[in-house]
Short mmCIF file of C-alpha atoms in Angstrom, two decimals:
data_model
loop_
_atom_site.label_atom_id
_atom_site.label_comp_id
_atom_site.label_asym_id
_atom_site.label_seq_id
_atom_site.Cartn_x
_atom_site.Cartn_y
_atom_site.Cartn_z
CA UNK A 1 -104.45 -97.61 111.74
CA UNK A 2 -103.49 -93.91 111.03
CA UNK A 3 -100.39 -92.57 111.93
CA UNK A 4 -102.66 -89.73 113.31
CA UNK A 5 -103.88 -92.68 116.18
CA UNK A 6 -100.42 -94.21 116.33
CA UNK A 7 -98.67 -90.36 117.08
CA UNK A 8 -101.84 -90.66 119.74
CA UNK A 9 -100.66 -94.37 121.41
CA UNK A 10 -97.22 -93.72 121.63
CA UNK A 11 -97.44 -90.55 123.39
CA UNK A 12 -100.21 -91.90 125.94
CA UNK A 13 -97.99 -94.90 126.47
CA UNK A 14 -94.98 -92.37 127.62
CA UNK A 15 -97.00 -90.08 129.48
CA UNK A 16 -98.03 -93.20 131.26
CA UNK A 17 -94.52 -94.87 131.59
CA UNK A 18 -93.71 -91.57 133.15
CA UNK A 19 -96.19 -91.23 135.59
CA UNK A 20 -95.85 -95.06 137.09
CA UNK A 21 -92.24 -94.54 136.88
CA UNK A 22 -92.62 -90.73 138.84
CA UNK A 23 -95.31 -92.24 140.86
CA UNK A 24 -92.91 -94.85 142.52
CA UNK A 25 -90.98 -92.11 144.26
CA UNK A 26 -93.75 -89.67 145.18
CA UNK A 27 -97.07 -89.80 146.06
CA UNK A 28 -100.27 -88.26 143.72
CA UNK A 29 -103.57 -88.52 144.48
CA UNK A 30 -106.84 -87.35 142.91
CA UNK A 31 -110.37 -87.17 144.09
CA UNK A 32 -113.94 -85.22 143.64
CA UNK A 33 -116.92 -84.78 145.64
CA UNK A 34 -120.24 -84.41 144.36
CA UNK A 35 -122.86 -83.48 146.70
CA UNK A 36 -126.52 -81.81 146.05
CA UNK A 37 -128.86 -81.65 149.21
CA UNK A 38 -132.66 -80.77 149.09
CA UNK A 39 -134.07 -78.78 152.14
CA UNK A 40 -137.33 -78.09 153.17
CA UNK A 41 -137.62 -75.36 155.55
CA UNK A 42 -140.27 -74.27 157.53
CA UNK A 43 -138.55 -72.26 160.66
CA UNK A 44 -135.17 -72.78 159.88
CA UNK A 45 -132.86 -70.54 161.90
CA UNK A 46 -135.70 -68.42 163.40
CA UNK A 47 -139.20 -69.28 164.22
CA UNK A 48 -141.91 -68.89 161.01
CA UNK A 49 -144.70 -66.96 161.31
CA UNK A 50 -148.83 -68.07 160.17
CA UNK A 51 -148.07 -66.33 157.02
CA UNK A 52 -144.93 -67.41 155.87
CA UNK A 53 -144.55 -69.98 153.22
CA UNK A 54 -141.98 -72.57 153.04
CA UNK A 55 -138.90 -72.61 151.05
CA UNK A 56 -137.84 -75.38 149.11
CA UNK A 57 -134.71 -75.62 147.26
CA UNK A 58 -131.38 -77.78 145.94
CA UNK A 59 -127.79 -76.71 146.20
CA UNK A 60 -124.59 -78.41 145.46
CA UNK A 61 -121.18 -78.59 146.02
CA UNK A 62 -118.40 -80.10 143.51
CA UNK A 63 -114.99 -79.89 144.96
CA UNK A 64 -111.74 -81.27 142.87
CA UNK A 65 -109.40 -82.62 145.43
CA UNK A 66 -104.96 -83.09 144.52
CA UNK A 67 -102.14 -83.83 147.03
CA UNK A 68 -99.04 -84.40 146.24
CA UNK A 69 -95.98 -85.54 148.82
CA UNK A 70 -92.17 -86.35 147.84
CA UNK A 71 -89.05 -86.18 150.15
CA UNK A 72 -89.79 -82.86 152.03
CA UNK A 73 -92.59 -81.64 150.44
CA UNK A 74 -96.50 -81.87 150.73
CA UNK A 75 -98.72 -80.03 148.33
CA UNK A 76 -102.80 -79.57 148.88
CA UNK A 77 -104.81 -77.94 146.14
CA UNK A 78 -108.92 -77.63 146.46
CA UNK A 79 -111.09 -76.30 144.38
CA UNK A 80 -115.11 -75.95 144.48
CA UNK A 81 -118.09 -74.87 142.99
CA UNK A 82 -121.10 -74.21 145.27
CA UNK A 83 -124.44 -72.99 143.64
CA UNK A 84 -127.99 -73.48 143.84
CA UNK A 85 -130.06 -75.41 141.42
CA UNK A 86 -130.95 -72.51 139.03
CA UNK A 87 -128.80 -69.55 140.31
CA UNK A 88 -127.85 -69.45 136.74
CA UNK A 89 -129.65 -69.17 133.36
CA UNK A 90 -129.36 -72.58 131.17
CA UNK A 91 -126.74 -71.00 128.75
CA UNK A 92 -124.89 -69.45 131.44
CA UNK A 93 -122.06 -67.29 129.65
CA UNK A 94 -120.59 -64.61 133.00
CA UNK A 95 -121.19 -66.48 136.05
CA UNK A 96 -118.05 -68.18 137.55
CA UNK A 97 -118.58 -69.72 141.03
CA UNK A 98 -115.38 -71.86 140.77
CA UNK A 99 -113.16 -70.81 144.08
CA UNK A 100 -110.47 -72.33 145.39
CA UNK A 101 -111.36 -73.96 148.88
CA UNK A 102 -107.46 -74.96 149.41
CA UNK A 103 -104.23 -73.94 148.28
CA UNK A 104 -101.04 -75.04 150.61
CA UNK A 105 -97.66 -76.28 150.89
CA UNK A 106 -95.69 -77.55 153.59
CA UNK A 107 -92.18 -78.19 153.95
CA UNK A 108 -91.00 -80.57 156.42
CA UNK A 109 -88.09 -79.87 158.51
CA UNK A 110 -87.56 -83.03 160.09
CA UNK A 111 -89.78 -86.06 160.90
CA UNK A 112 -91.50 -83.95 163.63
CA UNK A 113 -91.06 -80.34 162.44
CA UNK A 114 -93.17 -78.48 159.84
CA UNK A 115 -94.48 -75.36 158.16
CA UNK A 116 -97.53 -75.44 156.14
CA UNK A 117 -98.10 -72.27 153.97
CA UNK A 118 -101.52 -70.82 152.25
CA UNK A 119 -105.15 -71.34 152.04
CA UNK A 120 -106.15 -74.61 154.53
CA UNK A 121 -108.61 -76.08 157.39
CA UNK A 122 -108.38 -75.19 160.41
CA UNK A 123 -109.54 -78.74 162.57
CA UNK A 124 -109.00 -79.48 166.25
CA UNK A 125 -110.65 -81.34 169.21
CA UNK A 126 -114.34 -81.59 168.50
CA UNK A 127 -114.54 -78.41 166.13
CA UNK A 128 -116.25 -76.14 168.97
CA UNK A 129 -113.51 -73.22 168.57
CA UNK A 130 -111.65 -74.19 165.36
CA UNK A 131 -113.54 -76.28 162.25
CA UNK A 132 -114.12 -76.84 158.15
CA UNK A 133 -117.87 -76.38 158.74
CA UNK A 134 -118.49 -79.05 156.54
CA UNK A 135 -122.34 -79.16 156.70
CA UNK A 136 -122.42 -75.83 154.78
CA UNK A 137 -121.55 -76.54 151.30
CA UNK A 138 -119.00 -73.60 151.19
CA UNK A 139 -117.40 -74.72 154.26
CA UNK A 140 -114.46 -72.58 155.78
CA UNK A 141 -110.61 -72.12 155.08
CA UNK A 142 -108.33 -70.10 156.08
CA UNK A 143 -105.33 -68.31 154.82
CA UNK A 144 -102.35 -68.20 157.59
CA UNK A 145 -98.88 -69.76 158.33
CA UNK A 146 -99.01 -73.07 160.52
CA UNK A 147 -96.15 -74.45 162.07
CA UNK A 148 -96.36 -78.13 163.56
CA UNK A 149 -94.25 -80.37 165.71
CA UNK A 150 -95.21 -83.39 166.41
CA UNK A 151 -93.20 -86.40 168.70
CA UNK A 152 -94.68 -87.54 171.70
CA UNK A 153 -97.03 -84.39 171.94
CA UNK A 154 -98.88 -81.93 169.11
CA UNK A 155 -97.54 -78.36 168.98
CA UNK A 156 -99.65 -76.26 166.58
CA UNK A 157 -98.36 -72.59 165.61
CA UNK A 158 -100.87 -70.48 163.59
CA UNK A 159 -100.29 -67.07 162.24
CA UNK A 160 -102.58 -65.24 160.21
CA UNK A 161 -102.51 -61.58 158.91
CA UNK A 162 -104.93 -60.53 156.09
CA UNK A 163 -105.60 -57.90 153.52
CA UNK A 164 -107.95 -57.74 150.68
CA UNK A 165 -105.56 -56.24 148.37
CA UNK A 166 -101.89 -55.58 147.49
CA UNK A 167 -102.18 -51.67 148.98
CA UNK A 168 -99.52 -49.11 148.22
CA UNK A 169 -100.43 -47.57 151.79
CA UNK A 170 -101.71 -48.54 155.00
CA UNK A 171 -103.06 -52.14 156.53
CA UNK A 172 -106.89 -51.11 156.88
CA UNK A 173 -108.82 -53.73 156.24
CA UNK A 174 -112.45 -53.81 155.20
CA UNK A 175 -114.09 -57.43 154.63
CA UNK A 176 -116.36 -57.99 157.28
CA UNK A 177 -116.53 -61.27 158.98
CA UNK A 178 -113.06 -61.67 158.98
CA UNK A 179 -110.50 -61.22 161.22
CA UNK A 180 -107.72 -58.90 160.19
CA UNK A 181 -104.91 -60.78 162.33
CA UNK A 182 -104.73 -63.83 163.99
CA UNK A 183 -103.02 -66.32 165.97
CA UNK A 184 -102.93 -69.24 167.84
CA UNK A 185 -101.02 -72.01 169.99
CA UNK A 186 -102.54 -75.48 169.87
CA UNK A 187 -101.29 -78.33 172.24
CA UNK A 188 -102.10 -81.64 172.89
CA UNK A 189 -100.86 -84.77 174.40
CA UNK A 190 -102.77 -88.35 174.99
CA UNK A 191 -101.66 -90.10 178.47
CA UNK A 192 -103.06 -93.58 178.21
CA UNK A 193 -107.01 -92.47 178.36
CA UNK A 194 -106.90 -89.27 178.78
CA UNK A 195 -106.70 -87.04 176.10
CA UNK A 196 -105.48 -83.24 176.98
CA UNK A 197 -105.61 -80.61 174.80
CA UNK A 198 -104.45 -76.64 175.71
CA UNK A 199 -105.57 -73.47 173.19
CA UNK A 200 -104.56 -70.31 173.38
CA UNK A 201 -106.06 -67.76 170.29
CA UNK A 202 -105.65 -64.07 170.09
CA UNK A 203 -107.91 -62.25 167.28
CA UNK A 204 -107.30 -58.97 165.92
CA UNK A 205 -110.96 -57.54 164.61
CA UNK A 206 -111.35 -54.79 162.56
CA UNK A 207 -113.03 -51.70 164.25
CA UNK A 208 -114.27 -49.09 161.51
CA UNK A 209 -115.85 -45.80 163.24
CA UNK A 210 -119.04 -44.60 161.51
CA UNK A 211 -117.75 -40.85 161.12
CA UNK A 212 -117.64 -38.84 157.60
CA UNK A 213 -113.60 -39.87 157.89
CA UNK A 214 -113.33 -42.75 159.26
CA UNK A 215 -110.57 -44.32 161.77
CA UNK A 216 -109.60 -47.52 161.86
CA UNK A 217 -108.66 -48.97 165.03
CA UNK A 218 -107.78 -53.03 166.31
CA UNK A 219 -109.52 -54.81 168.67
CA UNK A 220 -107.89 -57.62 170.70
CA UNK A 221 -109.31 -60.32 172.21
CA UNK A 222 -108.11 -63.60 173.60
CA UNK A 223 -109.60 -66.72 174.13
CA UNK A 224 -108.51 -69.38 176.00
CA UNK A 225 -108.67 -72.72 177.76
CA UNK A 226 -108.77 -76.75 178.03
CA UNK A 227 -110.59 -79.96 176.21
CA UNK A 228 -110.47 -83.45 178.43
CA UNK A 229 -111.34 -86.57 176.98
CA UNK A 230 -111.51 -90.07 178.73
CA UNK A 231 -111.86 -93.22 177.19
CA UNK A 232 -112.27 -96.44 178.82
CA UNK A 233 -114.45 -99.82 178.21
CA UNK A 234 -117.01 -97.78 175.78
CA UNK A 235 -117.36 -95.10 178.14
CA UNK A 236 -115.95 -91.45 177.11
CA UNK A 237 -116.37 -88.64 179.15
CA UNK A 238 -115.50 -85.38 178.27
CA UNK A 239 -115.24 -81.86 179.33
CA UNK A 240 -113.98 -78.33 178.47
CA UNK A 241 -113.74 -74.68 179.31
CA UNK A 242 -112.55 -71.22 177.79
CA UNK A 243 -112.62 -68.06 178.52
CA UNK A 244 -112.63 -64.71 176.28
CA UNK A 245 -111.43 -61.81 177.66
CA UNK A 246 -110.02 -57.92 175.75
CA UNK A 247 -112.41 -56.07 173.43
CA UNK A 248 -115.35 -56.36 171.11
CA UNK A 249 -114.91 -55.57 167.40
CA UNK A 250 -116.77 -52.32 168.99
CA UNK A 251 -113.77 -51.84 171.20
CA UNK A 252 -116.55 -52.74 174.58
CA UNK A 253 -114.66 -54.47 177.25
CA UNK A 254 -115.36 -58.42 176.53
CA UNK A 255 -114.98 -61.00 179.55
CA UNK A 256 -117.34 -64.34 178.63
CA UNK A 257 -116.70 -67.79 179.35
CA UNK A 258 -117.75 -71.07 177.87
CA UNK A 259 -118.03 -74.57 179.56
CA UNK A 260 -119.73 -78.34 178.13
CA UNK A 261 -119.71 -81.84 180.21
CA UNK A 262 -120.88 -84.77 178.60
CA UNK A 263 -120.71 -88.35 178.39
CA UNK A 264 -120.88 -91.05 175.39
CA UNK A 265 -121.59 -94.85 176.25
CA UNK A 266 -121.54 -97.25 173.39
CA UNK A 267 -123.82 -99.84 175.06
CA UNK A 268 -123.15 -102.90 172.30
CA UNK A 269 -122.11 -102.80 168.40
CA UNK A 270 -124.96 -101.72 167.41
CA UNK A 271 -126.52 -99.03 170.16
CA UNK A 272 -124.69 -95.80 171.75
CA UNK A 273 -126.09 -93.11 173.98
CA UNK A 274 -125.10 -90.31 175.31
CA UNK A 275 -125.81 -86.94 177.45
CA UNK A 276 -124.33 -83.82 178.03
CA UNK A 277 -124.64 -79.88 178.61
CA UNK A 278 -123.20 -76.54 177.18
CA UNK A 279 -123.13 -73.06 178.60
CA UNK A 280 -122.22 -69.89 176.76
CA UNK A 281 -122.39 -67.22 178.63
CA UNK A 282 -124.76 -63.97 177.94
CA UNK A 283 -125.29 -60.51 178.24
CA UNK A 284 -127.94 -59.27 180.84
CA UNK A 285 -130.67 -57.34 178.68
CA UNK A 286 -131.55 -55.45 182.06
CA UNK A 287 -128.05 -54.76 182.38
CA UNK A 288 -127.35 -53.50 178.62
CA UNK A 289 -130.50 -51.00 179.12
CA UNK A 290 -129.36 -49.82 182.76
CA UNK A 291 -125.69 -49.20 181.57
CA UNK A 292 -124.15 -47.86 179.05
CA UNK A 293 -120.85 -48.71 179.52
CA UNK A 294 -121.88 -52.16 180.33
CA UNK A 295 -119.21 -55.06 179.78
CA UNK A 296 -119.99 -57.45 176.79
CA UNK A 297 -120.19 -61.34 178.70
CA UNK A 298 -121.39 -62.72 175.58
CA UNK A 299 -119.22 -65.72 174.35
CA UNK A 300 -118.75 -66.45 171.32
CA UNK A 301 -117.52 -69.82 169.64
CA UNK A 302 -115.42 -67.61 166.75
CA UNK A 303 -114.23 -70.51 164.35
CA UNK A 304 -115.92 -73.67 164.90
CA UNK A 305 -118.37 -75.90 163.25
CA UNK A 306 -121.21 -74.25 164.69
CA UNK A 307 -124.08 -76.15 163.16
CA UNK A 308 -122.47 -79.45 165.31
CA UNK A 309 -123.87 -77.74 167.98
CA UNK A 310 -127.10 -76.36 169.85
CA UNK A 311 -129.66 -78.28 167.55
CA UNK A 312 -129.23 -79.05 163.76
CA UNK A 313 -131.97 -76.04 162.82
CA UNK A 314 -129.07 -73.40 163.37
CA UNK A 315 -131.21 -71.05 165.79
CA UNK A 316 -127.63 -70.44 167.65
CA UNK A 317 -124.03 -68.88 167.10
CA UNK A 318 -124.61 -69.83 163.24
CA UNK A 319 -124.59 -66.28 161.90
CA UNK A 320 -126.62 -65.08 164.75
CA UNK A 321 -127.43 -65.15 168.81
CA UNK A 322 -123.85 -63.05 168.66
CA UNK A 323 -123.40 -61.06 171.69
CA UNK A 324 -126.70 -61.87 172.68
CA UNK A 325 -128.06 -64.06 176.36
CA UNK A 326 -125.84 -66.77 176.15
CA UNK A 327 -127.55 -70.28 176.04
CA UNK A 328 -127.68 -72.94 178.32
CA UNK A 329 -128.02 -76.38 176.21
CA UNK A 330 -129.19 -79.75 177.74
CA UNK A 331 -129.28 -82.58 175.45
CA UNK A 332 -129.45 -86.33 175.02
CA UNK A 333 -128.96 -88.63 172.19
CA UNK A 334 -129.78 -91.98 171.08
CA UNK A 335 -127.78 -93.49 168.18
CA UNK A 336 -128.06 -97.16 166.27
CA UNK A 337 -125.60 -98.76 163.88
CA UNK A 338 -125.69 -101.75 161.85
CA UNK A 339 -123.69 -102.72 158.30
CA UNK A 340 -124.09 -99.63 155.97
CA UNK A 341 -127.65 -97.94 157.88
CA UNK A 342 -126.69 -95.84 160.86
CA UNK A 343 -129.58 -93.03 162.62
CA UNK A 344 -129.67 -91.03 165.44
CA UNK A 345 -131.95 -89.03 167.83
CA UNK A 346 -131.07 -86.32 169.83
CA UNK A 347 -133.56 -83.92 171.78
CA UNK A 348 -132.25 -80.42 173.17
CA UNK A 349 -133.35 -78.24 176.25
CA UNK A 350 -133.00 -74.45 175.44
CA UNK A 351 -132.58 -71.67 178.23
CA UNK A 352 -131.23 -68.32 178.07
CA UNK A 353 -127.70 -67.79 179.76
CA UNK A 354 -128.93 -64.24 181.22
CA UNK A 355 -131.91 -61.93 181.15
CA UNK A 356 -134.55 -61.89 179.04
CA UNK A 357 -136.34 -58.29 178.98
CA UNK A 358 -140.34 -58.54 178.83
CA UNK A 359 -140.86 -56.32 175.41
CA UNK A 360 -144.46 -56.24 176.63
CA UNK A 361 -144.03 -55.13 179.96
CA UNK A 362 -140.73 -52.90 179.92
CA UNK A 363 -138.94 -53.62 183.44
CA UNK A 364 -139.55 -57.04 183.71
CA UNK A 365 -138.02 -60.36 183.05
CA UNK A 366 -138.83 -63.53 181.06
CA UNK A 367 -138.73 -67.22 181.81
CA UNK A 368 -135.71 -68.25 180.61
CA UNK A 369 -136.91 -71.64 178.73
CA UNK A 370 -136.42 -71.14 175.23
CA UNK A 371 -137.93 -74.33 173.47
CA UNK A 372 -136.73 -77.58 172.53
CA UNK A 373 -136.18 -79.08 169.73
CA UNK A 374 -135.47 -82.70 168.31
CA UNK A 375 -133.31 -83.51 165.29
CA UNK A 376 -133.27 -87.32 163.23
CA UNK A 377 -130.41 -87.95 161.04
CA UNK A 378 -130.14 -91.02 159.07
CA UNK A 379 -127.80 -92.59 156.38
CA UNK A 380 -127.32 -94.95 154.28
CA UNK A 381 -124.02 -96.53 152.46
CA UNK A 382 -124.71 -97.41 149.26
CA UNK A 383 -121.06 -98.48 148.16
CA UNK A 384 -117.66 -97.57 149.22
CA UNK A 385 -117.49 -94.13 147.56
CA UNK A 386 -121.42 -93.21 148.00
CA UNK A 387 -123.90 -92.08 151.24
CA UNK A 388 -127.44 -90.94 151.56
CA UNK A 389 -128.25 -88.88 154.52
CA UNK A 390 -131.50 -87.44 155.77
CA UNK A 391 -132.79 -85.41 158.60
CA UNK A 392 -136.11 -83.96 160.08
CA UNK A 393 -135.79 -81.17 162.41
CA UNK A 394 -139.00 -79.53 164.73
CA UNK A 395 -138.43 -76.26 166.81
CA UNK A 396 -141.31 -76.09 169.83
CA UNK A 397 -140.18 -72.67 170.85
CA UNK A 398 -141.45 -70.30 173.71
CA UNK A 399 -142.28 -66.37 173.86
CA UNK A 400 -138.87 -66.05 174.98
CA UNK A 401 -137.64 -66.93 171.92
CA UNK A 402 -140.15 -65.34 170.22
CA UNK A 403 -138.74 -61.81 171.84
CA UNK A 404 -135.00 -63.10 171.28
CA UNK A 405 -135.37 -63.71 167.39
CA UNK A 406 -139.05 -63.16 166.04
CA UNK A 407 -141.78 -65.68 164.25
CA UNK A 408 -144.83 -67.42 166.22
CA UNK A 409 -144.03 -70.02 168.62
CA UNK A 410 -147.24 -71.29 167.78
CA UNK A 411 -146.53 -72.39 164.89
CA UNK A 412 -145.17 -75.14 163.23
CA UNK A 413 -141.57 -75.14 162.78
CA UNK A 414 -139.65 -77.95 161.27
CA UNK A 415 -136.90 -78.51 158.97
CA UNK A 416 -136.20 -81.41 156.49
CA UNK A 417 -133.44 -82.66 154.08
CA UNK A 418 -131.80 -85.02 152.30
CA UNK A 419 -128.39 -85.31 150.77
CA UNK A 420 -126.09 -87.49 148.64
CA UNK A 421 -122.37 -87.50 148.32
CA UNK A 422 -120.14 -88.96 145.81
CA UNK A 423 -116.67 -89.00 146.86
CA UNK A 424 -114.62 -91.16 143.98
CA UNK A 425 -110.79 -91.60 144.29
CA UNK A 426 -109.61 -91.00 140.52
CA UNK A 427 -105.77 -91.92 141.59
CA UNK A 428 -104.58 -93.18 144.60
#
């Protein structure tokens, strides 16, 4: 052997010796996810027209997952890469699409008493107002300051301020889509089956005035309310309401309100079912054309995991129905699970929250029934570390929705995918 490749063993067998020796008093651990998905989409979002033509494409995510705990301190550090299949020549020398999805530390006070510092999810009750948005390969994070006690109760503290540079003057900020300050209170408390949690959020939003100087002004809004969850003997029933009130990012009064019931029955190992309803509320389109100064009563979910929600074909509150009629959002589902297959069914009833304006007969009102549409998910396990999923989506919509967002509701719009992940644990 050389002394080249013995040089090589020793130092591998210290490096080693180090790390089970380090490894013993903290705690390291390692993982990746790998996950391309292939869509088909044919009316995705908003409704296709005769002369459209599909689109069919591939993207990926590949995240690089460390944490790292000892004594006091926890560390979290993400990163990611999210393209599509050829957004990039073969011999790709400029493009960099490696981000970091999470950067944090948190230092632990006591047992019960934390602060957790940097770039992190944001994750609470079932995602509706605060979520990762894992179904879009980017997902979301946030930058902010959380504080967290937890003994007997959860006490969440999050405060956020943001800036897209280190500015020598002033705290305008510019990025749209953002918030420029935020914060929240998060609490929650189990009592034998029921489940309570309280939110309060205020948001700061950037207002920018469209004059040759422009002046920068903050909008405030608050949202607020309650999540109640009771489980018992396979039943759960659940409910929840919030309200929004303060300005618009366009400084218009805001006062909207959002409310869901819904029950989940698991009916033996194998079957579930379940049934429930959500209503945002809208703007009137009569009453935006007959007053200017007409207050905004559109709600809107700011945060959450959007794409959980109102249909798997993202026609609502992901990237658009903003500040538009509201939605009222009956729905059912069916689901089966046995060993490492699991699928479900669920079909949705669309209606508009408020009124619909007639853009073919100015002065009069629509029916509110927006469409319905039925979404099939499926997956497979195919080993500890590895799932398929798959899903077909259809869209049958109505004029209404054909005045609310465009396309032909005669024709056929559907939406199909599937999508593996690899999620390996290199150290743990």
């Amino acid at each position: 052997m050389s002394v080249k490749y013995l040089q090589f063993r020793f130092l591998a067998i210290c490096f080693i010796s180090f790390l089970s020796a380090h490894q013993s008093m903290a705690q390291f651990q390692l993982s990746a996810e790998y996950r391309p998905r292939t869509e088909l989409r044919h009316g995705y979002k908003s409704m296709f027209t005769t002369d459209d033509k599909s689109a069919f494409f591939t993207s990926q995510r590949t995240r690089l997952n460390a944490s790292y705990s000892l004594d006091k301190l926890k560390l979290g550090i993400s990163f990611q890469d999210v393209r599509v299949w050829g957004d990039v020549t073969q011999q790709n020398t400029t493009s960099n699409q490696v981000m970091l999805y999470q950067g944090w530390a948190e230092y632990m006070f006591s047992k019960q008493f934390s602060m957790k510092l940097g770039r992190q999810e944001l994750k609470y009750d079932d995602e509706r107002i605060f979520g990762n948005v894992d179904w879009a390969q980017q997902a979301r994070s946030h930058d902010l300051a959380l504080f967290k006690y937890e003994k007997g109760f959860r006490l969440h503290v999050g405060l956020a301020f943001n800036q897209e540079s280190e500015r020598l003057r002033g705290t305008d900020y510019n990025i749209s889509g953002n918030y420029k300050n935020m914060q929240f209170v998060w609490y929650n408390k189990k009592v034998n089956a029921l489940n309570v949690s309280l939110l309060f959020l205020n948001n700061g939003l950037q207002n920018k005035s469209t004059d040759a100087t422009p002046v920068y002004k903050t909008a405030y809004n608050q949202t607020y309310g309650t999540r109640l969850v009771y489980d018992k003997n396979a039943i759960s029933l659940f409910g929840a309401t919030y309200f929004t009130t303060g300005k618009d990012i366009t400084l218009r009064n805001l006062s909207a309100y959002y409310v869901t019931l819904g029950i989940n029955k698991k009916i033996n190992n194998d079957w579930g079912a379940g049934l429930g309803w959500e209503l945002l509320s809208g703007t009137s389109q009569k009453e935006k054309k007959a007053n200017v100064n007409y207050t905004n009563t559109s709600f809107t979910p700011f945060y959450g995991t959007n794409h959980k929600f109102n249909g798997f074909m993202d026609y609502f509150y992901v990237g658009n129905h903003l500040n538009s009629v509201g939605l009222s959002d009956l729905y059912g589902n069916i689901s089966y699970k046995k060993n490492k297959f699991n699928a479900t069914i669920t079909p949705h009833i669309f209606s508009a929250a408020n009124d619909v304006l007639n853009p073919a007969a100015p002065g009069t009102l629509m029916a509110k029934s927006l469409g319905t549409e039925i979404d099939l998910v499926a997956g497979y396990k195919l080993a500890d570390n590895i799932q398929v999923s798959c899903g077909y989506s259809q869209m049958f919509g109505t004029e209404t929705l054909k005045a609310l967002s465009g396309g032909d509701n005669k024709a056929t719009n559907n939406w199909a995918w599937v999508m593996i992940a690899f999620k390996p644990d290199f150290i743990k």
